[in-house]
PDB file of C-alpha atoms in Angstrom:
ATOM      1  CA  GLN A 165     -63.282 -19.571  16.578  1.00  0.00           C
ATOM      2  CA  VAL A 166     -64.475 -22.893  17.904  1.00  0.00           C
ATOM      3  CA  GLN A 167     -64.631 -25.673  15.345  1.00  0.00           C
ATOM      4  CA  LEU A 168     -65.747 -29.277  15.646  1.00  0.00           C
ATOM      5  CA  GLN A 169     -64.923 -31.863  13.004  1.00  0.00           C
ATOM      6  CA  GLU A 170     -66.285 -35.391  12.875  1.00  0.00           C
ATOM      7  CA  SER A 171     -64.293 -38.224  11.338  1.00  0.00           C
ATOM      8  CA  GLY A 172     -64.868 -41.926  10.855  1.00  0.00           C
ATOM      9  CA  PRO A 173     -66.129 -44.531   8.384  1.00  0.00           C
ATOM     10  CA  GLY A 174     -69.088 -43.552   6.258  1.00  0.00           C
ATOM     11  CA  LEU A 175     -70.181 -47.166   5.818  1.00  0.00           C
ATOM     12  CA  VAL A 176     -70.626 -49.734   8.569  1.00  0.00           C
ATOM     13  CA  LYS A 177     -71.881 -53.285   8.236  1.00  0.00           C
ATOM     14  CA  PRO A 178     -74.909 -54.480  10.209  1.00  0.00           C
ATOM     15  CA  SER A 179     -74.053 -55.880  13.667  1.00  0.00           C
ATOM     16  CA  GLU A 180     -70.709 -54.077  13.690  1.00  0.00           C
ATOM     17  CA  THR A 181     -69.647 -51.066  15.763  1.00  0.00           C
ATOM     18  CA  LEU A 182     -69.904 -47.499  14.515  1.00  0.00           C
ATOM     19  CA  SER A 183     -66.953 -45.374  15.666  1.00  0.00           C
ATOM     20  CA  LEU A 184     -66.669 -41.630  15.240  1.00  0.00           C
ATOM     21  CA  THR A 185     -64.269 -39.030  16.567  1.00  0.00           C
ATOM     22  CA  CYS A 186     -64.809 -35.308  17.003  1.00  0.00           C
ATOM     23  CA  ALA A 187     -61.764 -33.051  16.932  1.00  0.00           C
ATOM     24  CA  VAL A 188     -62.220 -29.744  18.720  1.00  0.00           C
ATOM     25  CA  SER A 189     -60.158 -26.696  17.767  1.00  0.00           C
ATOM     26  CA  GLY A 190     -60.152 -23.160  19.117  1.00  0.00           C
ATOM     27  CA  TYR A 191     -61.376 -24.320  22.517  1.00  0.00           C
ATOM     28  CA  SER A 192     -60.013 -26.545  25.261  1.00  0.00           C
ATOM     29  CA  ILE A 193     -62.223 -29.576  25.620  1.00  0.00           C
ATOM     30  CA  SER A 194     -61.540 -29.447  29.348  1.00  0.00           C
ATOM     31  CA  SER A 195     -63.198 -26.023  29.555  1.00  0.00           C
ATOM     32  CA  GLY A 196     -66.524 -26.940  28.045  1.00  0.00           C
ATOM     33  CA  TYR A 197     -69.418 -27.899  30.291  1.00  0.00           C
ATOM     34  CA  TYR A 198     -70.331 -30.919  28.203  1.00  0.00           C
ATOM     35  CA  TRP A 199     -69.831 -32.443  24.782  1.00  0.00           C
ATOM     36  CA  GLY A 200     -71.990 -34.930  22.971  1.00  0.00           C
ATOM     37  CA  TRP A 201     -73.546 -36.468  19.902  1.00  0.00           C
ATOM     38  CA  ILE A 202     -76.786 -35.829  18.044  1.00  0.00           C
ATOM     39  CA  ARG A 203     -78.007 -37.817  15.046  1.00  0.00           C
ATOM     40  CA  GLN A 204     -80.484 -37.189  12.267  1.00  0.00           C
ATOM     41  CA  PRO A 205     -81.818 -39.987  10.039  1.00  0.00           C
ATOM     42  CA  PRO A 206     -82.266 -38.915   6.426  1.00  0.00           C
ATOM     43  CA  GLY A 207     -85.269 -36.614   6.116  1.00  0.00           C
ATOM     44  CA  LYS A 208     -86.081 -36.836   9.822  1.00  0.00           C
ATOM     45  CA  GLY A 209     -85.596 -34.905  13.036  1.00  0.00           C
ATOM     46  CA  LEU A 210     -82.852 -34.631  15.626  1.00  0.00           C
ATOM     47  CA  GLU A 211     -82.135 -37.253  18.289  1.00  0.00           C
ATOM     48  CA  TRP A 212     -79.854 -36.817  21.294  1.00  0.00           C
ATOM     49  CA  ILE A 213     -77.482 -39.782  21.621  1.00  0.00           C
ATOM     50  CA  GLY A 214     -75.537 -38.846  24.723  1.00  0.00           C
ATOM     51  CA  SER A 215     -73.222 -36.412  26.484  1.00  0.00           C
ATOM     52  CA  ILE A 216     -70.001 -36.415  28.464  1.00  0.00           C
ATOM     53  CA  TYR A 217     -69.489 -33.761  31.089  1.00  0.00           C
ATOM     54  CA  HIS A 218     -66.292 -32.017  32.160  1.00  0.00           C
ATOM     55  CA  SER A 219     -66.456 -34.180  35.278  1.00  0.00           C
ATOM     56  CA  GLY A 220     -66.105 -37.246  33.076  1.00  0.00           C
ATOM     57  CA  SER A 221     -69.660 -38.400  33.743  1.00  0.00           C
ATOM     58  CA  THR A 222     -71.547 -39.788  30.792  1.00  0.00           C
ATOM     59  CA  TYR A 223     -75.261 -39.809  30.068  1.00  0.00           C
ATOM     60  CA  TYR A 224     -77.006 -41.637  27.269  1.00  0.00           C
ATOM     61  CA  ASN A 225     -80.381 -41.709  25.594  1.00  0.00           C
ATOM     62  CA  PRO A 226     -82.210 -44.587  27.312  1.00  0.00           C
ATOM     63  CA  SER A 227     -83.227 -45.979  23.939  1.00  0.00           C
ATOM     64  CA  LEU A 228     -79.553 -46.392  22.975  1.00  0.00           C
ATOM     65  CA  LYS A 229     -77.891 -46.771  26.364  1.00  0.00           C
ATOM     66  CA  SER A 230     -77.010 -50.445  26.058  1.00  0.00           C
ATOM     67  CA  ARG A 231     -75.096 -49.820  22.820  1.00  0.00           C
ATOM     68  CA  VAL A 232     -73.441 -46.409  23.305  1.00  0.00           C
ATOM     69  CA  THR A 233     -70.110 -45.299  24.713  1.00  0.00           C
ATOM     70  CA  ILE A 234     -68.816 -41.720  24.679  1.00  0.00           C
ATOM     71  CA  SER A 235     -65.280 -40.952  25.789  1.00  0.00           C
ATOM     72  CA  VAL A 236     -62.890 -38.023  25.859  1.00  0.00           C
ATOM     73  CA  ASP A 237     -59.193 -37.753  25.068  1.00  0.00           C
ATOM     74  CA  THR A 238     -58.089 -34.451  26.568  1.00  0.00           C
ATOM     75  CA  SER A 239     -54.525 -34.879  25.319  1.00  0.00           C
ATOM     76  CA  LYS A 240     -55.819 -34.802  21.738  1.00  0.00           C
ATOM     77  CA  ASN A 241     -58.663 -32.364  22.462  1.00  0.00           C
ATOM     78  CA  GLN A 242     -61.202 -34.752  21.005  1.00  0.00           C
ATOM     79  CA  PHE A 243     -64.058 -36.999  22.023  1.00  0.00           C
ATOM     80  CA  SER A 244     -65.487 -40.150  20.527  1.00  0.00           C
ATOM     81  CA  LEU A 245     -68.657 -42.145  19.966  1.00  0.00           C
ATOM     82  CA  LYS A 246     -69.040 -45.881  19.739  1.00  0.00           C
ATOM     83  CA  LEU A 247     -72.372 -47.460  18.857  1.00  0.00           C
ATOM     84  CA  SER A 248     -72.415 -51.226  18.806  1.00  0.00           C
ATOM     85  CA  SER A 249     -74.623 -53.780  17.043  1.00  0.00           C
ATOM     86  CA  VAL A 250     -75.785 -51.303  14.434  1.00  0.00           C
ATOM     87  CA  THR A 251     -78.733 -51.873  12.122  1.00  0.00           C
ATOM     88  CA  ALA A 252     -80.141 -49.964   9.170  1.00  0.00           C
ATOM     89  CA  ALA A 253     -82.109 -47.874  11.662  1.00  0.00           C
ATOM     90  CA  ASP A 254     -78.815 -46.342  12.788  1.00  0.00           C
ATOM     91  CA  THR A 255     -78.210 -44.827   9.363  1.00  0.00           C
ATOM     92  CA  ALA A 256     -78.059 -41.088   9.971  1.00  0.00           C
ATOM     93  CA  VAL A 257     -76.025 -37.928   9.880  1.00  0.00           C
ATOM     94  CA  TYR A 258     -74.093 -37.826  13.130  1.00  0.00           C
ATOM     95  CA  TYR A 259     -73.226 -34.456  14.646  1.00  0.00           C
ATOM     96  CA  CYS A 260     -70.796 -33.801  17.453  1.00  0.00           C
ATOM     97  CA  VAL A 261     -71.887 -30.923  19.651  1.00  0.00           C
ATOM     98  CA  GLY A 262     -70.670 -28.876  22.574  1.00  0.00           C
ATOM     99  CA  ASN A 263     -71.888 -26.562  25.282  1.00  0.00           C
ATOM    100  CA  GLY A 264     -69.591 -23.842  26.457  1.00  0.00           C
ATOM    101  CA  GLY A 265     -70.586 -20.664  24.741  1.00  0.00           C
ATOM    102  CA  GLY A 266     -72.973 -18.021  25.953  1.00  0.00           C
ATOM    103  CA  GLY A 267     -76.159 -19.914  25.331  1.00  0.00           C
ATOM    104  CA  GLY A 268     -76.771 -21.264  28.793  1.00  0.00           C
ATOM    105  CA  GLU A 269     -76.303 -24.735  30.217  1.00  0.00           C
ATOM    106  CA  GLY A 270     -78.878 -26.388  28.009  1.00  0.00           C
ATOM    107  CA  ALA A 271     -77.801 -24.951  24.677  1.00  0.00           C
ATOM    108  CA  LEU A 272     -75.763 -26.686  22.014  1.00  0.00           C
ATOM    109  CA  ASP A 273     -73.555 -23.746  21.081  1.00  0.00           C
ATOM    110  CA  TYR A 274     -71.137 -25.667  18.911  1.00  0.00           C
ATOM    111  CA  TRP A 275     -71.859 -28.156  16.122  1.00  0.00           C
ATOM    112  CA  GLY A 276     -69.715 -30.138  13.760  1.00  0.00           C
ATOM    113  CA  GLN A 277     -70.661 -30.171  10.088  1.00  0.00           C
ATOM    114  CA  GLY A 278     -72.066 -33.676  10.444  1.00  0.00           C
ATOM    115  CA  THR A 279     -71.040 -36.964   8.889  1.00  0.00           C
ATOM    116  CA  LEU A 280     -73.345 -39.436   7.161  1.00  0.00           C
ATOM    117  CA  VAL A 281     -72.993 -42.985   8.375  1.00  0.00           C
ATOM    118  CA  THR A 282     -74.764 -45.648   6.370  1.00  0.00           C
ATOM    119  CA  VAL A 283     -75.346 -49.109   7.782  1.00  0.00           C
ATOM    120  CA  SER A 284     -75.391 -51.622   4.964  1.00  0.00           C
ATOM    121  CA  SER A 285     -73.771 -54.875   3.977  1.00  0.00           C
TER     122      SER A 285
ATOM    123  CA  ASP B 130     -89.873 -38.649  29.127  1.00  0.00           C
ATOM    124  CA  ILE B 131     -90.714 -35.076  28.143  1.00  0.00           C
ATOM    125  CA  GLN B 132     -92.276 -34.863  24.695  1.00  0.00           C
ATOM    126  CA  MET B 133     -92.052 -31.738  22.553  1.00  0.00           C
ATOM    127  CA  THR B 134     -94.782 -31.095  20.006  1.00  0.00           C
ATOM    128  CA  GLN B 135     -94.077 -28.524  17.335  1.00  0.00           C
ATOM    129  CA  SER B 136     -96.622 -27.025  14.990  1.00  0.00           C
ATOM    130  CA  PRO B 137     -97.084 -26.624  12.177  1.00  0.00           C
ATOM    131  CA  SER B 138     -94.809 -29.230  10.632  1.00  0.00           C
ATOM    132  CA  SER B 139     -94.441 -26.993   7.602  1.00  0.00           C
ATOM    133  CA  LEU B 140     -95.573 -23.588   6.432  1.00  0.00           C
ATOM    134  CA  SER B 141     -95.348 -21.393   3.381  1.00  0.00           C
ATOM    135  CA  ALA B 142     -95.229 -17.612   3.702  1.00  0.00           C
ATOM    136  CA  SER B 143     -94.331 -14.580   1.641  1.00  0.00           C
ATOM    137  CA  VAL B 144     -91.249 -12.438   2.084  1.00  0.00           C
ATOM    138  CA  GLY B 145     -92.017  -9.848   4.742  1.00  0.00           C
ATOM    139  CA  ASP B 146     -94.668 -11.952   6.465  1.00  0.00           C
ATOM    140  CA  ARG B 147     -94.727 -12.588  10.186  1.00  0.00           C
ATOM    141  CA  VAL B 148     -94.143 -16.270  10.885  1.00  0.00           C
ATOM    142  CA  THR B 149     -95.034 -18.011  14.130  1.00  0.00           C
ATOM    143  CA  ILE B 150     -94.098 -21.523  15.251  1.00  0.00           C
ATOM    144  CA  THR B 151     -95.297 -23.106  18.460  1.00  0.00           C
ATOM    145  CA  CYS B 152     -93.753 -25.760  20.668  1.00  0.00           C
ATOM    146  CA  GLN B 153     -95.651 -27.501  23.438  1.00  0.00           C
ATOM    147  CA  ALA B 154     -94.012 -29.524  26.189  1.00  0.00           C
ATOM    148  CA  SER B 155     -95.725 -32.534  27.752  1.00  0.00           C
ATOM    149  CA  GLN B 156     -94.973 -31.104  31.196  1.00  0.00           C
ATOM    150  CA  ASP B 157     -93.811 -27.851  32.775  1.00  0.00           C
ATOM    151  CA  ILE B 158     -90.251 -27.085  31.645  1.00  0.00           C
ATOM    152  CA  SER B 159     -90.054 -23.520  32.987  1.00  0.00           C
ATOM    153  CA  ASN B 160     -87.997 -21.578  30.414  1.00  0.00           C
ATOM    154  CA  TYR B 161     -85.627 -24.440  29.624  1.00  0.00           C
ATOM    155  CA  LEU B 162     -86.162 -24.221  25.899  1.00  0.00           C
ATOM    156  CA  ASN B 163     -83.953 -23.386  22.932  1.00  0.00           C
ATOM    157  CA  TRP B 164     -84.613 -22.822  19.232  1.00  0.00           C
ATOM    158  CA  TYR B 165     -82.376 -23.847  16.330  1.00  0.00           C
ATOM    159  CA  GLN B 166     -82.326 -23.147  12.625  1.00  0.00           C
ATOM    160  CA  GLN B 167     -81.192 -25.830  10.203  1.00  0.00           C
ATOM    161  CA  LYS B 168     -80.610 -24.918   6.577  1.00  0.00           C
ATOM    162  CA  PRO B 169     -80.534 -27.727   3.977  1.00  0.00           C
ATOM    163  CA  GLY B 170     -77.381 -29.791   4.195  1.00  0.00           C
ATOM    164  CA  LYS B 171     -76.084 -27.857   7.194  1.00  0.00           C
ATOM    165  CA  ALA B 172     -75.820 -28.378  10.919  1.00  0.00           C
ATOM    166  CA  PRO B 173     -78.386 -26.719  13.171  1.00  0.00           C
ATOM    167  CA  LYS B 174     -77.539 -23.301  14.562  1.00  0.00           C
ATOM    168  CA  LEU B 175     -78.615 -21.948  17.940  1.00  0.00           C
ATOM    169  CA  LEU B 176     -80.872 -18.897  17.593  1.00  0.00           C
ATOM    170  CA  ILE B 177     -82.717 -18.509  20.898  1.00  0.00           C
ATOM    171  CA  TYR B 178     -81.793 -19.874  24.318  1.00  0.00           C
ATOM    172  CA  ASP B 179     -83.704 -20.003  27.576  1.00  0.00           C
ATOM    173  CA  ALA B 180     -86.942 -19.368  25.665  1.00  0.00           C
ATOM    174  CA  SER B 181     -86.381 -15.722  24.850  1.00  0.00           C
ATOM    175  CA  ASN B 182     -82.699 -14.828  24.721  1.00  0.00           C
ATOM    176  CA  LEU B 183     -81.244 -14.022  21.327  1.00  0.00           C
ATOM    177  CA  GLU B 184     -77.923 -15.680  20.639  1.00  0.00           C
ATOM    178  CA  THR B 185     -75.131 -13.246  19.807  1.00  0.00           C
ATOM    179  CA  GLY B 186     -75.082 -12.276  16.141  1.00  0.00           C
ATOM    180  CA  VAL B 187     -78.613 -13.503  15.396  1.00  0.00           C
ATOM    181  CA  PRO B 188     -80.815 -10.931  13.625  1.00  0.00           C
ATOM    182  CA  SER B 189     -83.394  -9.210  15.783  1.00  0.00           C
ATOM    183  CA  ARG B 190     -86.266 -10.310  13.536  1.00  0.00           C
ATOM    184  CA  PHE B 191     -86.052 -13.636  15.377  1.00  0.00           C
ATOM    185  CA  SER B 192     -87.636 -13.846  18.805  1.00  0.00           C
ATOM    186  CA  GLY B 193     -88.943 -16.360  21.294  1.00  0.00           C
ATOM    187  CA  SER B 194     -91.381 -16.309  24.164  1.00  0.00           C
ATOM    188  CA  GLY B 195     -93.206 -18.546  26.579  1.00  0.00           C
ATOM    189  CA  SER B 196     -92.717 -20.558  29.726  1.00  0.00           C
ATOM    190  CA  GLY B 197     -94.147 -23.633  31.346  1.00  0.00           C
ATOM    191  CA  THR B 198     -95.537 -25.788  28.555  1.00  0.00           C
ATOM    192  CA  ASP B 199     -96.238 -23.362  25.710  1.00  0.00           C
ATOM    193  CA  PHE B 200     -93.615 -21.586  23.654  1.00  0.00           C
ATOM    194  CA  THR B 201     -93.589 -19.440  20.538  1.00  0.00           C
ATOM    195  CA  PHE B 202     -90.902 -18.674  17.991  1.00  0.00           C
ATOM    196  CA  THR B 203     -91.435 -15.702  15.697  1.00  0.00           C
ATOM    197  CA  ILE B 204     -89.826 -14.301  12.596  1.00  0.00           C
ATOM    198  CA  SER B 205     -91.141 -10.746  12.417  1.00  0.00           C
ATOM    199  CA  SER B 206     -90.439 -10.259   8.718  1.00  0.00           C
ATOM    200  CA  LEU B 207     -89.565 -13.372   6.742  1.00  0.00           C
ATOM    201  CA  GLN B 208     -86.484 -13.071   4.549  1.00  0.00           C
ATOM    202  CA  PRO B 209     -85.380 -15.404   1.728  1.00  0.00           C
ATOM    203  CA  GLU B 210     -82.374 -16.512   3.789  1.00  0.00           C
ATOM    204  CA  ASP B 211     -84.695 -17.726   6.553  1.00  0.00           C
ATOM    205  CA  ILE B 212     -85.716 -20.746   4.504  1.00  0.00           C
ATOM    206  CA  ALA B 213     -84.878 -23.594   6.849  1.00  0.00           C
ATOM    207  CA  THR B 214     -86.261 -26.096   9.306  1.00  0.00           C
ATOM    208  CA  TYR B 215     -86.635 -24.828  12.862  1.00  0.00           C
ATOM    209  CA  TYR B 216     -86.428 -27.038  15.945  1.00  0.00           C
ATOM    210  CA  CYS B 217     -87.245 -26.458  19.573  1.00  0.00           C
ATOM    211  CA  GLN B 218     -85.227 -28.316  22.224  1.00  0.00           C
ATOM    212  CA  GLN B 219     -85.929 -28.739  25.930  1.00  0.00           C
ATOM    213  CA  TYR B 220     -83.400 -29.296  28.670  1.00  0.00           C
ATOM    214  CA  ASP B 221     -85.560 -29.381  31.788  1.00  0.00           C
ATOM    215  CA  ASN B 222     -84.213 -32.837  32.589  1.00  0.00           C
ATOM    216  CA  LEU B 223     -80.614 -32.089  31.653  1.00  0.00           C
ATOM    217  CA  PRO B 224     -78.486 -34.011  30.738  1.00  0.00           C
ATOM    218  CA  ARG B 225     -81.304 -35.454  28.647  1.00  0.00           C
ATOM    219  CA  LEU B 226     -82.132 -33.303  25.646  1.00  0.00           C
ATOM    220  CA  THR B 227     -85.303 -33.625  23.590  1.00  0.00           C
ATOM    221  CA  PHE B 228     -86.124 -31.954  20.294  1.00  0.00           C
ATOM    222  CA  GLY B 229     -89.418 -31.088  18.690  1.00  0.00           C
ATOM    223  CA  GLY B 230     -90.249 -32.609  15.337  1.00  0.00           C
ATOM    224  CA  GLY B 231     -89.278 -29.515  13.365  1.00  0.00           C
ATOM    225  CA  THR B 232     -91.058 -26.911  11.255  1.00  0.00           C
ATOM    226  CA  LYS B 233     -90.071 -26.472   7.635  1.00  0.00           C
ATOM    227  CA  VAL B 234     -90.416 -22.872   6.484  1.00  0.00           C
ATOM    228  CA  GLU B 235     -90.737 -22.169   2.780  1.00  0.00           C
ATOM    229  CA  ILE B 236     -91.303 -19.069   0.670  1.00  0.00           C
ATOM    230  CA  LYS B 237     -94.668 -18.755  -1.033  1.00  0.00           C
TER     231      LYS B 237
END
């Protein structure tokens, strides 16, 4: 059974960098087509942050591109998100996601449980 | 950017009712559309992929149809456990992913 688990600080100060890690179990991260991050502000909808493909290529939401970095550590079977210069608008539940199941190349088959990150001083 | 417009934003229906949600893309996305269910406090779950394919293990009362710009998601007989918010998601311009605004389904 594939499981994704986010970890990282739940509180980040404005202007600092948000850092989250997603540990993948039950599946080799090298086998998946792509992995990524989705966020959801409280009471709002879903926003794609970015993805990293098995090739190592990364793609980011243009609205966040200047502040986002996604990386993979295959030795630890995990991937990470860094979002710099955060503001209150970055307060959200952050989900790590993966594609690699039977749902086709555009489907997010795997989701972490989500972690709430609050930006506040 | 491709915009996804979902309607209605919320609905209330009785147990056993047929429920229909629509999703309209701002341009032709072929069948590159998925549907997710998100229960309160939980992560979204993939229900339908490529517009009409039922994900393994998903009850057959859920279905999807459409292509091009207009898509429909249907629950043939609403059950109490179907209370959730449903999202469409396009991937025509993969790797970019775009979600609809969501439809909150409640029991009347």
